[in-house]
Coordinates of C-alpha atoms in Angstrom, one line a residue:
M206 CA -6.6 -9.5 -3.8
N207 CA -5.8 -7.8 -7.2
I208 CA -3.4 -5.2 -6.0
D209 CA -0.7 -4.8 -8.7
N210 CA 2.6 -4.2 -7.0
Q211 CA 3.9 -2.6 -10.2
E212 CA 1.3 0.2 -9.7
W213 CA 0.8 0.3 -5.9
R214 CA 3.0 0.4 -2.9
E215 CA 2.1 -0.5 0.6
L216 CA 1.9 2.4 3.1
S217 CA 3.9 2.3 6.3
V218 CA 2.0 2.5 9.6
E219 CA 3.0 6.2 9.9
E220 CA 1.8 7.0 6.4
H221 CA -1.5 5.2 7.1
K222 CA -1.9 7.3 10.3
Q223 CA -1.3 10.5 8.4
K224 CA -3.8 9.6 5.7
A225 CA -6.4 8.9 8.4
L226 CA -5.6 12.1 10.2
N227 CA -6.1 14.1 7.0
I228 CA -9.6 12.6 6.7
L229 CA -10.4 13.5 10.3
L230 CA -9.3 17.1 9.7
E231 CA -11.5 17.3 6.6
I232 CA -14.5 15.9 8.5
D233 CA -13.7 18.4 11.4
A234 CA -13.7 21.4 8.9
F235 CA -16.8 20.2 7.2
C236 CA -18.7 19.7 10.5
R237 CA -17.6 23.1 11.9
K238 CA -18.8 24.8 8.6
E239 CA -22.2 22.9 8.6
N240 CA -22.6 23.2 12.4
L241 CA -22.7 19.5 12.8
R242 CA -21.8 17.7 16.0
Y243 CA -19.2 14.9 16.1
F244 CA -17.0 13.4 18.8
L245 CA -13.9 11.3 18.9
A246 CA -14.8 7.8 20.2
Y247 CA -13.3 4.6 21.7
G248 CA -9.6 4.2 21.3
T249 CA -9.3 7.5 19.4
L250 CA -10.8 9.3 22.4
I251 CA -8.4 7.6 24.7
G252 CA -5.6 8.6 22.3
A253 CA -6.6 12.3 22.5
V254 CA -7.0 12.3 26.3
R255 CA -4.0 10.2 27.2
H256 CA -1.5 10.8 24.3
K257 CA -2.8 13.9 22.5
G258 CA -2.9 11.9 19.4
F259 CA -3.0 8.3 18.2
I260 CA -2.5 5.5 20.7
P261 CA 1.1 4.7 19.7
W262 CA 0.3 1.1 18.7
D263 CA -2.9 1.8 16.9
D264 CA -3.7 3.3 13.5
D265 CA -7.4 3.8 13.1
I266 CA -9.8 6.7 13.9
D267 CA -13.4 6.3 15.2
I268 CA -15.9 9.1 15.7
Q269 CA -19.5 9.3 16.7
M270 CA -22.3 11.6 15.6
P271 CA -25.8 12.1 17.0
R272 CA -28.3 10.6 14.6
P273 CA -29.7 13.9 13.3
D274 CA -26.1 15.2 12.4
Y275 CA -25.2 11.7 11.1
E276 CA -28.0 11.8 8.6
V277 CA -27.3 15.4 7.4
F278 CA -23.6 14.5 7.1
A279 CA -24.5 11.5 4.9
K280 CA -26.6 13.7 2.6
K281 CA -24.2 16.6 2.2
F282 CA -20.6 15.4 2.5
N283 CA -20.3 13.9 -1.0
N284 CA -22.0 17.0 -2.6
V285 CA -19.1 19.2 -1.5
K286 CA -15.8 19.4 -3.5
H287 CA -13.0 18.2 -1.3
E288 CA -9.3 19.0 -1.9
N289 CA -8.6 15.2 -1.7
N290 CA -10.6 12.4 -3.2
Y291 CA -12.7 11.6 -0.1
M292 CA -16.1 9.9 -0.2
A293 CA -18.6 9.0 2.5
F294 CA -20.2 5.5 2.2
Y295 CA -23.5 5.1 3.9
P296 CA -24.6 1.5 4.7
T297 CA -27.1 1.5 1.8
D298 CA -24.4 2.2 -0.7
K299 CA -23.9 -1.0 -2.7
R300 CA -20.1 -0.8 -2.2
A301 CA -20.5 -0.4 1.6
K302 CA -19.5 -3.5 3.6
H303 CA -20.5 -2.3 7.1
T304 CA -23.7 -1.2 8.9
Y305 CA -22.2 2.2 9.8
M306 CA -20.8 5.0 7.7
K307 CA -17.2 5.4 6.6
V308 CA -15.3 8.2 5.0
C309 CA -12.7 6.9 2.7
D310 CA -9.6 8.2 0.8
M311 CA -10.4 6.8 -2.7
D312 CA -6.8 7.5 -3.9
T313 CA -5.8 4.6 -1.6
R314 CA -6.7 0.9 -1.3
K315 CA -7.4 -0.9 1.9
I316 CA -7.5 -4.7 2.1
E317 CA -9.4 -5.6 5.2
S318 CA -8.9 -9.0 6.7
G319 CA -11.6 -11.5 5.8
I320 CA -13.2 -9.5 2.9
K321 CA -13.3 -10.7 -0.6
Y322 CA -13.2 -7.9 -3.2
Y323 CA -14.7 -8.1 -6.7
N324 CA -14.3 -5.9 -9.8
N325 CA -11.9 -3.6 -7.9
D326 CA -14.6 -2.6 -5.5
Y327 CA -11.9 -1.6 -3.0
L328 CA -12.4 1.2 -0.5
G329 CA -9.5 3.2 0.9
V330 CA -8.0 4.3 4.1
D331 CA -11.0 5.2 6.2
I332 CA -12.6 6.7 9.3
D333 CA -15.5 4.9 10.9
I334 CA -18.5 7.1 11.8
F335 CA -21.0 5.6 14.2
P336 CA -24.4 7.0 14.9
L337 CA -25.4 7.9 18.4
D338 CA -29.0 6.9 18.9
G339 CA -31.6 7.0 21.7
L340 CA -31.6 3.8 23.8
P341 CA -34.1 2.4 26.3
E342 CA -33.6 3.3 29.9
D343 CA -35.2 0.1 31.2
D344 CA -32.6 -2.7 31.4
K345 CA -35.0 -5.4 30.0
K346 CA -36.2 -3.2 27.2
Y347 CA -32.5 -2.3 26.4
K348 CA -31.6 -6.0 26.3
R349 CA -34.3 -6.8 23.8
H350 CA -33.3 -3.8 21.7
F351 CA -29.6 -4.8 21.8
Q352 CA -30.5 -8.4 20.7
K353 CA -32.6 -7.1 17.8
I354 CA -29.7 -5.0 16.5
K355 CA -27.3 -7.9 16.9
L356 CA -29.6 -10.3 15.0
L357 CA -30.1 -7.8 12.1
S358 CA -26.4 -7.1 12.0
Y359 CA -25.6 -10.8 11.7
R360 CA -28.2 -11.1 9.0
F361 CA -26.5 -8.2 7.1
F362 CA -23.1 -9.8 7.6
G363 CA -24.5 -13.1 6.3
V364 CA -25.8 -11.6 3.1
N365 CA -23.0 -9.1 2.5
S366 CA -20.0 -11.3 3.2
I367 CA -18.2 -14.2 1.5
L368 CA -15.9 -16.6 3.3
Y369 CA -12.4 -15.5 2.3
L370 CA -9.2 -17.4 3.0
G371 CA -6.6 -15.6 1.0
D372 CA -5.2 -13.7 4.0
L373 CA -5.0 -16.6 6.4
K374 CA -1.8 -18.4 7.4
L375 CA -1.4 -22.1 7.9
N376 CA -1.2 -22.0 11.7
L377 CA -3.4 -22.2 14.7
S378 CA -4.2 -18.5 14.5
G379 CA -5.3 -18.9 10.9
F380 CA -7.4 -21.9 11.7
L381 CA -9.2 -20.0 14.6
K382 CA -9.9 -17.0 12.3
L383 CA -11.3 -19.4 9.7
V384 CA -13.7 -21.0 12.2
Y385 CA -14.8 -17.5 13.5
R386 CA -15.5 -16.2 10.0
F387 CA -17.3 -19.3 9.0
C388 CA -19.5 -19.3 12.1
V389 CA -20.4 -15.6 11.8
I390 CA -21.3 -15.8 8.1
Q391 CA -23.3 -19.1 8.6
R392 CA -25.1 -17.6 11.6
G393 CA -26.2 -14.7 9.4
K394 CA -27.3 -17.0 6.6
L395 CA -29.2 -19.2 9.0
L396 CA -31.0 -16.2 10.5
N397 CA -31.9 -15.0 7.1
L398 CA -33.3 -18.5 6.2
V399 CA -35.3 -18.6 9.4
N400 CA -36.7 -15.0 8.8
G401 CA -37.5 -15.9 5.1
S402 CA -35.5 -13.0 3.7
A403 CA -31.9 -12.3 2.6
N404 CA -32.6 -9.0 1.0
R405 CA -29.8 -6.6 1.8
D406 CA -31.9 -3.4 1.5
E407 CA -34.7 -4.8 3.6
I408 CA -32.4 -5.8 6.4
L409 CA -30.8 -2.4 6.4
K410 CA -34.2 -0.7 6.4
T411 CA -35.4 -2.7 9.4
L412 CA -32.1 -2.2 11.2
T413 CA -32.4 1.6 10.8
E414 CA -36.0 1.5 12.0
V415 CA -34.9 -0.4 15.2
E416 CA -31.9 1.9 15.8
T417 CA -34.1 5.0 15.6
E418 CA -37.1 3.8 17.6
I419 CA -36.2 6.3 20.3
P420 CA -35.5 9.7 18.6
Y421 CA -32.2 11.1 19.7
D422 CA -33.6 14.4 20.6
E423 CA -36.2 12.8 22.9
A424 CA -33.8 10.3 24.6
K425 CA -32.3 10.5 28.0
I426 CA -29.9 7.6 27.3
V427 CA -27.8 7.3 24.1
G428 CA -25.1 5.2 22.6
T429 CA -23.9 3.4 19.5
N430 CA -25.7 0.1 18.8
C431 CA -25.5 -0.7 15.1
S432 CA -23.2 -3.7 14.4
I433 CA -22.0 -7.1 15.4
Y434 CA -19.0 -5.5 17.0
D435 CA -20.9 -3.4 19.7
F436 CA -20.7 -4.4 23.3
F437 CA -23.5 -4.7 25.7
D438 CA -24.5 -1.7 27.9
D439 CA -22.5 0.8 25.8
R440 CA -25.0 3.5 26.7
Y441 CA -24.7 6.8 28.6
P442 CA -26.7 9.8 29.9
K443 CA -27.2 12.1 26.9
E444 CA -25.7 14.9 29.0
C445 CA -22.3 13.3 28.2
F446 CA -22.7 14.4 24.6
E447 CA -24.6 17.7 25.1
T448 CA -21.4 19.7 25.2
S449 CA -18.1 19.3 23.4
L450 CA -14.5 20.1 24.3
E451 CA -11.6 21.1 22.2
A452 CA -8.8 18.5 22.5
Q453 CA -5.4 18.2 20.9
F454 CA -4.9 15.3 18.4
E455 CA -1.5 15.2 16.6
G456 CA -1.2 19.0 17.0
H457 CA -4.7 19.8 15.8
N458 CA -7.9 20.8 17.6
V459 CA -10.7 18.3 17.4
K460 CA -13.9 17.6 19.3
I461 CA -14.4 15.3 22.2
P462 CA -17.6 14.8 24.3
G463 CA -17.9 16.9 27.5
G464 CA -18.6 13.7 29.5
Y465 CA -15.5 11.9 28.2
D466 CA -14.4 10.8 31.7
T467 CA -17.8 9.1 32.4
I468 CA -17.7 7.4 29.0
L469 CA -14.1 6.2 29.1
T470 CA -14.3 5.0 32.7
K471 CA -17.3 2.8 31.8
Q472 CA -15.7 1.5 28.7
Y473 CA -12.1 0.9 29.9
G474 CA -11.8 1.5 33.6
E475 CA -8.5 3.2 34.5
Y476 CA -8.1 4.5 31.0
M477 CA -5.2 6.8 31.8
T478 CA -3.0 3.8 32.6
P479 CA -1.7 2.1 29.4
P480 CA -2.0 -1.7 29.3
P481 CA 1.0 -3.9 29.8
E482 CA 3.6 -3.8 27.0
N483 CA 2.6 -7.3 25.8
Q484 CA -1.0 -6.0 25.2
Q485 CA 0.1 -2.9 23.3
I486 CA -0.9 -4.3 19.9
T487 CA -3.3 -3.1 17.2
H488 CA -6.6 -4.9 17.0
H489 CA -6.9 -4.4 13.3
S490 CA -5.4 -6.5 10.5
N491 CA -5.3 -4.8 7.1
N492 CA -3.0 -3.6 4.4
V493 CA -3.2 -0.2 2.8
Y494 CA -1.7 0.9 -0.6
V495 CA -1.2 4.0 -2.6
K496 CA -0.3 4.4 -6.3
K497 CA 3.4 4.7 -7.0

């Protein structure tokens, strides 16, 4: 990590949240102007519904977009002049490190756990944007679809990641993280060896083809299935996303899916009840910086 502490200072959690919120507000304004659909997702959606803002112990923002809107956003966002130095990174961008889109504040630097950075190819404080795609209704067909995505995602991870130890501590937790990273990367490399290809662009092309086998507009069941982090059966009737509601998030109006209760109940159960205090911890491990 080549962050020069003479030039950069680390952001506090609250400063990090404010930077992420500012990106969300820019995305919201852009989508309203371009008539594009987006919805808060996962923990960010819980935060809006339960806390009217961030979950107090979390600092990230996730949103979802129906695939047609996702693709238009990817084509147009960087062609518009933004007040701040924001940039969208589509997975095919050579600097992208994930199989889904991110919008980053390029005046900041974000050091994500487990990622090795070269030639100052840092990204910044970001918001994850996940595509909503059509998914099979039949359970057996869905299982095969899900497994295809997982395999391709691991292959991408294997060719796009390098085992990095610089952020690990010499304790049991550090050892377990090392084993996990090694296994995930080696699994991806082995899958690429078996498939006879480790071409990043080819893997992404095939991944997108599988993701979009069922066009969103023709689907009855939709969900996000695009990375190694997705969980099985994260799919919902499309009606859940056919309307949006205005919700408060840190004092601002943002969009949530009309079927948020169905979605959150399936994902988290009794989502209006916070977890026990000892489980109120962030699931991310990263450091973020801004120039002094």
